[in-house]
PDB file of C-alpha atoms and ligand atoms in Angstrom:
ATOM      1  CA  MET A1125       0.705  13.572 -21.429  1.00 36.00           C
ATOM      2  CA  ASN A1126       3.341  11.362 -19.667  1.00 42.00           C
ATOM      3  CA  ARG A1127       2.299   9.994 -16.012  1.00 61.00           C
ATOM      4  CA  ALA A1128       4.560   7.887 -14.028  1.00 87.00           C
ATOM      5  CA  GLU A1129       3.728   4.392 -13.731  1.00 94.00           C
ATOM      6  CA  LEU A1130       2.656   2.991 -10.731  1.00 98.00           C
ATOM      7  CA  ARG A1131       5.500   0.896  -9.175  1.00 98.00           C
ATOM      8  CA  ALA A1132       4.965   0.651  -5.551  1.00 98.00           C
ATOM      9  CA  LEU A1133       2.319   0.781  -2.537  1.00 98.00           C
ATOM     10  CA  ILE A1134       3.491   2.504   0.737  1.00 98.00           C
ATOM     11  CA  PHE A1135       1.274   1.374   3.702  1.00 98.00           C
ATOM     12  CA  ASP A1136       0.856   3.184   6.724  1.00 98.00           C
ATOM     13  CA  VAL A1137       0.260   0.664   9.749  1.00 98.00           C
ATOM     14  CA  ASP A1138      -1.774   2.158  12.638  1.00 98.00           C
ATOM     15  CA  GLY A1139      -5.307   2.228  11.193  1.00 98.00           C
ATOM     16  CA  THR A1140      -4.689   1.213   7.947  1.00 98.00           C
ATOM     17  CA  LEU A1141      -3.299  -2.459   8.046  1.00 98.00           C
ATOM     18  CA  ALA A1142      -5.018  -2.950  11.407  1.00 98.00           C
ATOM     19  CA  GLU A1143      -7.178  -1.257  13.831  1.00 98.00           C
ATOM     20  CA  THR A1144      -4.243  -0.941  16.336  1.00 98.00           C
ATOM     21  CA  GLU A1145      -5.070   2.174  18.258  1.00 98.00           C
ATOM     22  CA  GLU A1146      -7.287   0.576  21.129  1.00 98.00           C
ATOM     23  CA  ALA A1147      -4.447  -1.971  21.830  1.00 98.00           C
ATOM     24  CA  HIS A1148      -1.975   0.921  21.906  1.00 98.00           C
ATOM     25  CA  ARG A1149      -4.383   3.042  24.326  1.00 98.00           C
ATOM     26  CA  ILE A1150      -4.661   0.134  26.698  1.00 98.00           C
ATOM     27  CA  ALA A1151      -1.076  -0.562  26.560  1.00 98.00           C
ATOM     28  CA  PHE A1152      -0.240   3.039  27.557  1.00 98.00           C
ATOM     29  CA  ASN A1153      -2.847   2.913  30.223  1.00 98.00           C
ATOM     30  CA  ALA A1154      -1.509  -0.429  31.531  1.00 98.00           C
ATOM     31  CA  THR A1155       2.030   1.282  31.668  1.00 98.00           C
ATOM     32  CA  PHE A1156       0.863   4.165  33.682  1.00 98.00           C
ATOM     33  CA  PHE A1157      -0.921   1.989  36.241  1.00 98.00           C
ATOM     34  CA  ALA A1158       2.339   0.030  36.717  1.00 98.00           C
ATOM     35  CA  ALA A1159       4.454   2.722  37.071  1.00 98.00           C
ATOM     36  CA  GLY A1160       2.095   4.159  39.746  1.00 97.00           C
ATOM     37  CA  LEU A1161       0.914   6.969  37.874  1.00 97.00           C
ATOM     38  CA  ASP A1162      -2.708   8.007  38.290  1.00 96.00           C
ATOM     39  CA  TRP A1163      -2.893   8.841  34.415  1.00 98.00           C
ATOM     40  CA  HIS A1164      -5.841   7.251  32.550  1.00 98.00           C
ATOM     41  CA  TRP A1165      -6.408   8.041  28.535  1.00 98.00           C
ATOM     42  CA  ASP A1166     -10.106   7.376  27.783  1.00 98.00           C
ATOM     43  CA  VAL A1167     -11.123   7.375  24.307  1.00 98.00           C
ATOM     44  CA  ASP A1168     -12.049  11.019  23.848  1.00 97.00           C
ATOM     45  CA  LEU A1169      -8.514  12.037  25.375  1.00 98.00           C
ATOM     46  CA  TYR A1170      -6.935   9.587  23.138  1.00 98.00           C
ATOM     47  CA  ARG A1171      -8.577  10.738  20.107  1.00 97.00           C
ATOM     48  CA  ARG A1172      -7.080  14.286  21.011  1.00 97.00           C
ATOM     49  CA  LEU A1173      -3.710  13.017  21.716  1.00 98.00           C
ATOM     50  CA  LEU A1174      -3.563  11.254  18.539  1.00 97.00           C
ATOM     51  CA  ALA A1175      -2.812  14.434  16.809  1.00 95.00           C
ATOM     52  CA  VAL A1176       0.719  13.908  18.209  1.00 97.00           C
ATOM     53  CA  THR A1177       2.067  10.965  16.162  1.00 96.00           C
ATOM     54  CA  GLY A1178       4.778   8.666  17.972  1.00 96.00           C
ATOM     55  CA  GLY A1179       3.841   7.304  21.487  1.00 97.00           C
ATOM     56  CA  ARG A1180       6.889   8.879  23.392  1.00 97.00           C
ATOM     57  CA  GLU A1181       6.372  12.315  21.675  1.00 97.00           C
ATOM     58  CA  ARG A1182       2.627  11.822  22.781  1.00 98.00           C
ATOM     59  CA  ILE A1183       3.392  10.945  26.494  1.00 98.00           C
ATOM     60  CA  LEU A1184       5.712  14.256  26.407  1.00 98.00           C
ATOM     61  CA  HIS A1185       3.088  16.023  25.060  1.00 98.00           C
ATOM     62  CA  TYR A1186       0.693  15.137  27.869  1.00 98.00           C
ATOM     63  CA  ILE A1187       2.879  15.796  30.492  1.00 98.00           C
ATOM     64  CA  ARG A1188       3.508  19.062  29.187  1.00 96.00           C
ATOM     65  CA  GLU A1189      -0.052  19.819  28.771  1.00 97.00           C
ATOM     66  CA  ALA A1190      -1.725  18.014  31.511  1.00 97.00           C
ATOM     67  CA  ARG A1191       0.858  17.190  34.149  1.00 97.00           C
ATOM     68  CA  PRO A1192       2.314  20.313  35.612  1.00 96.00           C
ATOM     69  CA  GLU A1193       3.148  18.558  38.857  1.00 95.00           C
ATOM     70  CA  LEU A1194       6.122  16.775  36.735  1.00 94.00           C
ATOM     71  CA  HIS A1195       7.338  20.014  34.950  1.00 92.00           C
ATOM     72  CA  GLY A1196      10.201  20.001  37.704  1.00 95.00           C
ATOM     73  CA  HIS A1197      11.294  16.766  36.686  1.00 95.00           C
ATOM     74  CA  PRO A1198      14.902  16.594  35.858  1.00 96.00           C
ATOM     75  CA  ASP A1199      14.709  14.244  32.715  1.00 97.00           C
ATOM     76  CA  LEU A1200      11.273  14.371  31.353  1.00 97.00           C
ATOM     77  CA  PRO A1201      12.588  13.012  27.868  1.00 96.00           C
ATOM     78  CA  GLY A1202      14.032  10.219  29.743  1.00 97.00           C
ATOM     79  CA  LEU A1203      10.925   9.437  31.556  1.00 97.00           C
ATOM     80  CA  ALA A1204       8.840   9.507  28.415  1.00 98.00           C
ATOM     81  CA  ARG A1205      11.226   7.018  27.032  1.00 97.00           C
ATOM     82  CA  ALA A1206      11.245   4.807  29.957  1.00 98.00           C
ATOM     83  CA  LEU A1207       7.359   4.681  29.929  1.00 98.00           C
ATOM     84  CA  HIS A1208       7.190   4.150  26.179  1.00 98.00           C
ATOM     85  CA  HIS A1209       9.694   1.528  26.261  1.00 97.00           C
ATOM     86  CA  ASP A1210       7.266  -0.417  28.865  1.00 98.00           C
ATOM     87  CA  LYS A1211       4.299   0.426  26.642  1.00 98.00           C
ATOM     88  CA  THR A1212       5.875  -1.122  23.604  1.00 98.00           C
ATOM     89  CA  ALA A1213       6.703  -4.425  25.527  1.00 98.00           C
ATOM     90  CA  ARG A1214       3.083  -4.708  26.467  1.00 98.00           C
ATOM     91  CA  TYR A1215       1.609  -3.781  23.088  1.00 98.00           C
ATOM     92  CA  VAL A1216       3.880  -6.337  21.317  1.00 98.00           C
ATOM     93  CA  ALA A1217       2.794  -9.100  23.969  1.00 98.00           C
ATOM     94  CA  THR A1218      -0.857  -8.216  23.070  1.00 97.00           C
ATOM     95  CA  VAL A1219      -0.245  -8.358  19.302  1.00 98.00           C
ATOM     96  CA  ALA A1220       1.975 -11.447  19.417  1.00 97.00           C
ATOM     97  CA  GLY A1221      -0.699 -13.234  21.253  1.00 96.00           C
ATOM     98  CA  GLY A1222      -2.863 -12.917  18.124  1.00 95.00           C
ATOM     99  CA  ARG A1223      -5.476 -10.472  19.587  1.00 91.00           C
ATOM    100  CA  LEU A1224      -5.383  -8.124  16.645  1.00 97.00           C
ATOM    101  CA  ALA A1225      -6.458  -8.959  12.846  1.00 97.00           C
ATOM    102  CA  LEU A1226      -5.693  -7.206   9.676  1.00 98.00           C
ATOM    103  CA  ARG A1227      -8.413  -4.916   8.442  1.00 98.00           C
ATOM    104  CA  PRO A1228     -10.931  -6.073   5.669  1.00 98.00           C
ATOM    105  CA  GLY A1229      -9.190  -6.490   2.144  1.00 98.00           C
ATOM    106  CA  VAL A1230      -5.686  -5.958   3.289  1.00 98.00           C
ATOM    107  CA  GLU A1231      -4.316  -9.458   2.980  1.00 98.00           C
ATOM    108  CA  ARG A1232      -6.298 -10.055  -0.333  1.00 98.00           C
ATOM    109  CA  LEU A1233      -4.795  -6.628  -1.666  1.00 98.00           C
ATOM    110  CA  LEU A1234      -1.444  -7.361  -0.515  1.00 98.00           C
ATOM    111  CA  GLY A1235      -1.405 -10.801  -2.432  1.00 98.00           C
ATOM    112  CA  GLU A1236      -3.017  -9.040  -5.535  1.00 98.00           C
ATOM    113  CA  ALA A1237      -0.308  -6.386  -5.579  1.00 98.00           C
ATOM    114  CA  ARG A1238       2.474  -8.997  -5.067  1.00 98.00           C
ATOM    115  CA  ALA A1239       0.975 -10.905  -7.952  1.00 98.00           C
ATOM    116  CA  ALA A1240       0.926  -7.957 -10.048  1.00 98.00           C
ATOM    117  CA  GLY A1241       4.612  -6.963  -9.430  1.00 98.00           C
ATOM    118  CA  LEU A1242       4.046  -3.975  -7.382  1.00 98.00           C
ATOM    119  CA  ARG A1243       6.682  -3.523  -4.903  1.00 98.00           C
ATOM    120  CA  LEU A1244       5.417  -2.854  -1.461  1.00 98.00           C
ATOM    121  CA  ALA A1245       6.787  -0.753   1.552  1.00 98.00           C
ATOM    122  CA  ILE A1246       5.718   0.798   4.734  1.00 98.00           C
ATOM    123  CA  ALA A1247       5.774   4.094   6.131  1.00 98.00           C
ATOM    124  CA  THR A1248       4.883   4.284   9.886  1.00 98.00           C
ATOM    125  CA  THR A1249       5.332   6.423  12.986  1.00 97.00           C
ATOM    126  CA  THR A1250       5.239   3.265  15.018  1.00 97.00           C
ATOM    127  CA  SER A1251       8.206   1.256  16.322  1.00 95.00           C
ATOM    128  CA  LEU A1252       9.605  -1.350  13.946  1.00 96.00           C
ATOM    129  CA  GLU A1253       9.093  -4.135  16.552  1.00 97.00           C
ATOM    130  CA  ASN A1254       5.357  -3.249  16.330  1.00 98.00           C
ATOM    131  CA  VAL A1255       5.271  -3.655  12.818  1.00 98.00           C
ATOM    132  CA  THR A1256       7.417  -6.951  12.545  1.00 98.00           C
ATOM    133  CA  THR A1257       5.284  -8.370  15.421  1.00 98.00           C
ATOM    134  CA  LEU A1258       1.762  -7.356  13.608  1.00 98.00           C
ATOM    135  CA  LEU A1259       2.782  -8.661  10.363  1.00 98.00           C
ATOM    136  CA  GLY A1260       4.167 -12.059  11.829  1.00 98.00           C
ATOM    137  CA  ALA A1261       1.065 -12.556  14.153  1.00 98.00           C
ATOM    138  CA  THR A1262      -1.288 -11.889  11.055  1.00 98.00           C
ATOM    139  CA  LEU A1263       0.272 -13.067   8.027  1.00 98.00           C
ATOM    140  CA  GLY A1264       3.473 -14.850   9.260  1.00 97.00           C
ATOM    141  CA  ALA A1265       7.014 -14.220   9.762  1.00 95.00           C
ATOM    142  CA  GLU A1266       7.910 -14.470   6.132  1.00 97.00           C
ATOM    143  CA  SER A1267       5.591 -11.603   5.269  1.00 98.00           C
ATOM    144  CA  VAL A1268       7.904  -9.076   6.815  1.00 98.00           C
ATOM    145  CA  GLY A1269      10.062  -9.721   3.619  1.00 98.00           C
ATOM    146  CA  TRP A1270       7.125  -8.819   1.317  1.00 98.00           C
ATOM    147  CA  PHE A1271       7.903  -5.319   2.195  1.00 98.00           C
ATOM    148  CA  GLU A1272      11.039  -4.327   0.509  1.00 98.00           C
ATOM    149  CA  VAL A1273      11.447  -1.234   2.718  1.00 98.00           C
ATOM    150  CA  ILE A1274      10.052  -0.574   6.159  1.00 98.00           C
ATOM    151  CA  GLY A1275      10.499   3.058   7.484  1.00 98.00           C
ATOM    152  CA  ALA A1276       9.205   3.114  11.038  1.00 97.00           C
ATOM    153  CA  GLY A1277       9.572   4.908  14.384  1.00 89.00           C
ATOM    154  CA  ASP A1278      12.904   6.709  14.992  1.00 89.00           C
ATOM    155  CA  GLN A1279      14.270   6.193  11.537  1.00 93.00           C
ATOM    156  CA  VAL A1280      13.864   9.818  10.996  1.00 96.00           C
ATOM    157  CA  ALA A1281      13.779  12.638  13.522  1.00 91.00           C
ATOM    158  CA  ALA A1282      10.469  14.488  12.466  1.00 96.00           C
ATOM    159  CA  LYS A1283       7.585  11.894  12.440  1.00 97.00           C
ATOM    160  CA  LYS A1284       4.306  12.507  10.420  1.00 97.00           C
ATOM    161  CA  PRO A1285       2.811  14.908   9.397  1.00 97.00           C
ATOM    162  CA  ALA A1286       6.473  15.901   8.548  1.00 98.00           C
ATOM    163  CA  PRO A1287       7.216  13.957   5.159  1.00 98.00           C
ATOM    164  CA  ASP A1288      10.567  12.601   6.378  1.00 98.00           C
ATOM    165  CA  ILE A1289       9.477   9.132   6.598  1.00 98.00           C
ATOM    166  CA  TYR A1290       7.982   8.841   3.238  1.00 98.00           C
ATOM    167  CA  ARG A1291      10.951  10.656   1.800  1.00 98.00           C
ATOM    168  CA  TRP A1292      13.204   8.081   3.555  1.00 98.00           C
ATOM    169  CA  VAL A1293      11.314   5.286   1.960  1.00 98.00           C
ATOM    170  CA  LEU A1294      11.330   6.777  -1.299  1.00 98.00           C
ATOM    171  CA  GLY A1295      14.975   6.956  -1.245  1.00 98.00           C
ATOM    172  CA  GLU A1296      15.428   3.310  -0.269  1.00 98.00           C
ATOM    173  CA  LEU A1297      12.965   2.117  -3.051  1.00 98.00           C
ATOM    174  CA  GLY A1298      14.801   4.572  -5.454  1.00 98.00           C
ATOM    175  CA  LEU A1299      11.627   5.684  -6.688  1.00 98.00           C
ATOM    176  CA  GLU A1300      10.048   9.152  -7.097  1.00 97.00           C
ATOM    177  CA  GLY A1301       6.752   9.768  -5.359  1.00 98.00           C
ATOM    178  CA  THR A1302       4.928   9.997  -8.621  1.00 97.00           C
ATOM    179  CA  GLN A1303       5.747   6.271  -8.930  1.00 98.00           C
ATOM    180  CA  CYS A1304       4.408   5.300  -5.852  1.00 98.00           C
ATOM    181  CA  LEU A1305       0.751   5.387  -4.004  1.00 98.00           C
ATOM    182  CA  ALA A1306       0.480   5.772  -0.338  1.00 98.00           C
ATOM    183  CA  LEU A1307      -2.417   4.100   1.912  1.00 98.00           C
ATOM    184  CA  GLU A1308      -3.252   6.006   5.025  1.00 98.00           C
ATOM    185  CA  ASP A1309      -6.136   6.290   7.687  1.00 98.00           C
ATOM    186  CA  SER A1310      -5.430   9.833   9.021  1.00 98.00           C
ATOM    187  CA  CYS A1311      -4.934  13.400   8.168  1.00 98.00           C
ATOM    188  CA  ASN A1312      -1.581  13.340   9.570  1.00 98.00           C
ATOM    189  CA  GLY A1313      -0.799  10.517   7.239  1.00 98.00           C
ATOM    190  CA  VAL A1314      -2.035  12.385   4.263  1.00 98.00           C
ATOM    191  CA  ARG A1315      -0.113  15.443   4.818  1.00 98.00           C
ATOM    192  CA  ALA A1316       3.129  13.303   5.372  1.00 98.00           C
ATOM    193  CA  ALA A1317       2.601  11.530   2.168  1.00 98.00           C
ATOM    194  CA  LEU A1318       1.423  14.664   0.103  1.00 98.00           C
ATOM    195  CA  GLY A1319       4.632  16.466   1.391  1.00 98.00           C
ATOM    196  CA  ALA A1320       6.999  13.712  -0.058  1.00 98.00           C
ATOM    197  CA  GLY A1321       5.095  13.904  -3.294  1.00 98.00           C
ATOM    198  CA  ILE A1322       3.121  10.915  -3.263  1.00 98.00           C
ATOM    199  CA  PRO A1323      -0.553  10.526  -4.124  1.00 98.00           C
ATOM    200  CA  VAL A1324      -2.672   8.972  -1.271  1.00 98.00           C
ATOM    201  CA  VAL A1325      -5.792   7.447  -0.716  1.00 98.00           C
ATOM    202  CA  VAL A1326      -7.483   7.071   2.712  1.00 98.00           C
ATOM    203  CA  THR A1327      -9.061   4.078   4.327  1.00 98.00           C
ATOM    204  CA  THR A1328     -10.868   5.628   7.334  1.00 98.00           C
ATOM    205  CA  SER A1329     -10.303   4.097  10.626  1.00 98.00           C
ATOM    206  CA  ALA A1330     -12.063   3.871  14.079  1.00 97.00           C
ATOM    207  CA  TYR A1331     -10.002   6.910  15.402  1.00 97.00           C
ATOM    208  CA  THR A1332      -9.915   8.920  11.971  1.00 97.00           C
ATOM    209  CA  THR A1333     -13.476   8.976  10.564  1.00 95.00           C
ATOM    210  CA  GLY A1334     -14.263  12.648  10.166  1.00 94.00           C
ATOM    211  CA  GLU A1335     -10.927  14.083   9.870  1.00 97.00           C
ATOM    212  CA  ASP A1336     -10.211  16.489   7.114  1.00 97.00           C
ATOM    213  CA  PHE A1337      -8.463  14.377   4.222  1.00 98.00           C
ATOM    214  CA  GLY A1338      -8.256  17.415   1.773  1.00 97.00           C
ATOM    215  CA  GLY A1339      -5.642  16.413  -1.040  1.00 97.00           C
ATOM    216  CA  ALA A1340      -6.372  12.688  -1.006  1.00 98.00           C
ATOM    217  CA  LEU A1341      -7.267  10.979  -4.293  1.00 98.00           C
ATOM    218  CA  ASP A1342     -10.236   9.105  -2.515  1.00 98.00           C
ATOM    219  CA  VAL A1343     -11.537   8.055   0.857  1.00 98.00           C
ATOM    220  CA  VAL A1344     -13.016   4.605   1.457  1.00 98.00           C
ATOM    221  CA  PRO A1345     -14.348   2.775   4.575  1.00 97.00           C
ATOM    222  CA  ASP A1346     -11.872  -0.097   4.054  1.00 97.00           C
ATOM    223  CA  LEU A1347      -9.957  -1.928   1.608  1.00 98.00           C
ATOM    224  CA  ASP A1348     -12.832  -4.307   0.683  1.00 96.00           C
ATOM    225  CA  HIS A1349     -14.757  -1.604  -0.997  1.00 92.00           C
ATOM    226  CA  GLY A1350     -13.685  -2.295  -4.704  1.00 93.00           C
ATOM    227  CA  VAL A1351     -10.333  -1.850  -3.897  1.00 98.00           C
ATOM    228  CA  ASP A1352      -8.112  -3.968  -6.400  1.00 98.00           C
ATOM    229  CA  VAL A1353      -4.975  -3.199  -8.322  1.00 98.00           C
ATOM    230  CA  ALA A1354      -7.102  -1.740 -11.146  1.00 98.00           C
ATOM    231  CA  ARG A1355      -8.574   0.695  -8.738  1.00 98.00           C
ATOM    232  CA  LEU A1356      -5.118   1.454  -7.338  1.00 98.00           C
ATOM    233  CA  ARG A1357      -3.888   2.187 -10.998  1.00 98.00           C
ATOM    234  CA  ALA A1358      -7.061   4.182 -11.769  1.00 97.00           C
ATOM    235  CA  TRP A1359      -6.491   6.325  -8.545  1.00 97.00           C
ATOM    236  CA  HIS A1360      -2.740   6.800  -9.499  1.00 97.00           C
ATOM    237  CA  GLY A1361      -3.900   7.664 -12.829  1.00 96.00           C
ATOM    238  CA  MET A1362      -5.947  10.648 -11.359  1.00 93.00           C
ATOM    239  CA  ALA A1363      -2.749  12.075  -9.643  1.00 92.00           C
ATOM    240  CA  ALA A1364      -0.907  15.022 -11.151  1.00 65.00           C
ATOM    241  CA  PRO A1365       1.281  14.184 -14.179  1.00 61.00           C
ATOM    242  CA  ALA A1366       4.889  13.115 -13.541  1.00 46.00           C
ATOM    243  CA  ALA A1367       7.421  15.948 -13.379  1.00 40.00           C
ATOM    244  CA  ALA A1368       9.818  14.007 -15.655  1.00 38.00           C
ATOM    245  CA  SER A1369       8.762  12.871 -19.093  1.00 35.00           C
ATOM    246  CA  GLY A1370       9.271   9.279 -20.023  1.00 34.00           C
ATOM    247  CA  VAL A1371       9.017   7.935 -16.739  1.00 34.00           C
TER     248      VAL A1371
HETATM  249  C1  XBP B 675       0.127   5.851  14.597  1.00 82.13           C
HETATM  250  C2  XBP B 675       0.805   6.778  15.845  1.00 82.13           C
HETATM  251  C3  XBP B 675       1.648   5.638  16.672  1.00 82.13           C
HETATM  252  C4  XBP B 675       0.786   4.636  17.470  1.00 82.13           C
HETATM  253  C5  XBP B 675       1.488   4.202  18.743  1.00 82.13           C
HETATM  254  O1  XBP B 675       0.463   7.072  13.587  1.00 82.13           O
HETATM  255  O2  XBP B 675       0.720   7.574  15.856  1.00 82.13           O
HETATM  256  O3  XBP B 675       2.343   6.451  17.610  1.00 82.13           O
HETATM  257  O4  XBP B 675      -0.362   5.567  18.126  1.00 82.13           O
HETATM  258  O5  XBP B 675       2.592   3.703  18.419  1.00 82.13           O
HETATM  259  P1  XBP B 675       0.430   6.338  11.930  1.00 82.13           P
HETATM  260  P2  XBP B 675       3.996   3.926  19.154  1.00 82.13           P
HETATM  261  O6  XBP B 675      -0.518   5.459  11.858  1.00 82.13           O
HETATM  262  O7  XBP B 675       0.377   7.656  11.435  1.00 82.13           O
HETATM  263  O8  XBP B 675       1.878   6.063  11.804  1.00 82.13           O
HETATM  264  O9  XBP B 675       3.882   4.072  20.512  1.00 82.13           O
HETATM  265  O10 XBP B 675       4.936   2.801  18.829  1.00 82.13           O
HETATM  266  O11 XBP B 675       4.497   5.296  18.717  1.00 82.13           O
HETATM  267 MG1   MG B 676      -2.093   5.402  10.669  1.00 82.13          MG
END
């Protein structure tokens, strides 16, 4: 039976490359405080809010669900955009200051994958600036170039769990989903990858442990648990056979 050869790895960012969500949460709260809003997203609330991917969308959702006093506001999307812009600046300053590290195994696996000739890409809902700042602060500025394609933020209209960002990345790579393996930390990410026909492995993160990862090939606590290129190829081999023969 023909199976597509593994050609590319597509990484999620938040929760997969690094445990970023606490830094995001703190940046959101600092923004709210600076704007004179008495909003505070504690850990439990933030866990629930993470069901809505994208910071701007998360703010809008929160206003609609929990802030009825703002429902008469003439431009809620504009307000959410302004708050999110400020939050991104705060988050970028934190990350650029070197206060976040990559998760265990990430740097090693990226190096091994590059040495093995696997192509690398990113598919995330977070802003491009956040991604390049994280890569620069942890691996050095040149590491941005290791990723042939970076699909981020508003590049597509519908964020995860919609498959759009993964489909966009596949288009840019010129690959079929069956030729790739996605690495994700959340159920929303798993749904997005599977929706684009990409087999996916989960590395659970602080905010996603215990989620339903149905459809994923495997679930590991981090990428230092026996995850090397051979294991990636083995996982990929477990996925459904390629639709087209001979690939
Ligand atoms: C991550 C997100 C992002 C971050 C915040 O999801 O949902 O919204 O929480 O980043 P994933 P922004 O890991 O599935 O991409 O504020 O830049 O959206
Ligand atoms: Mg994630």
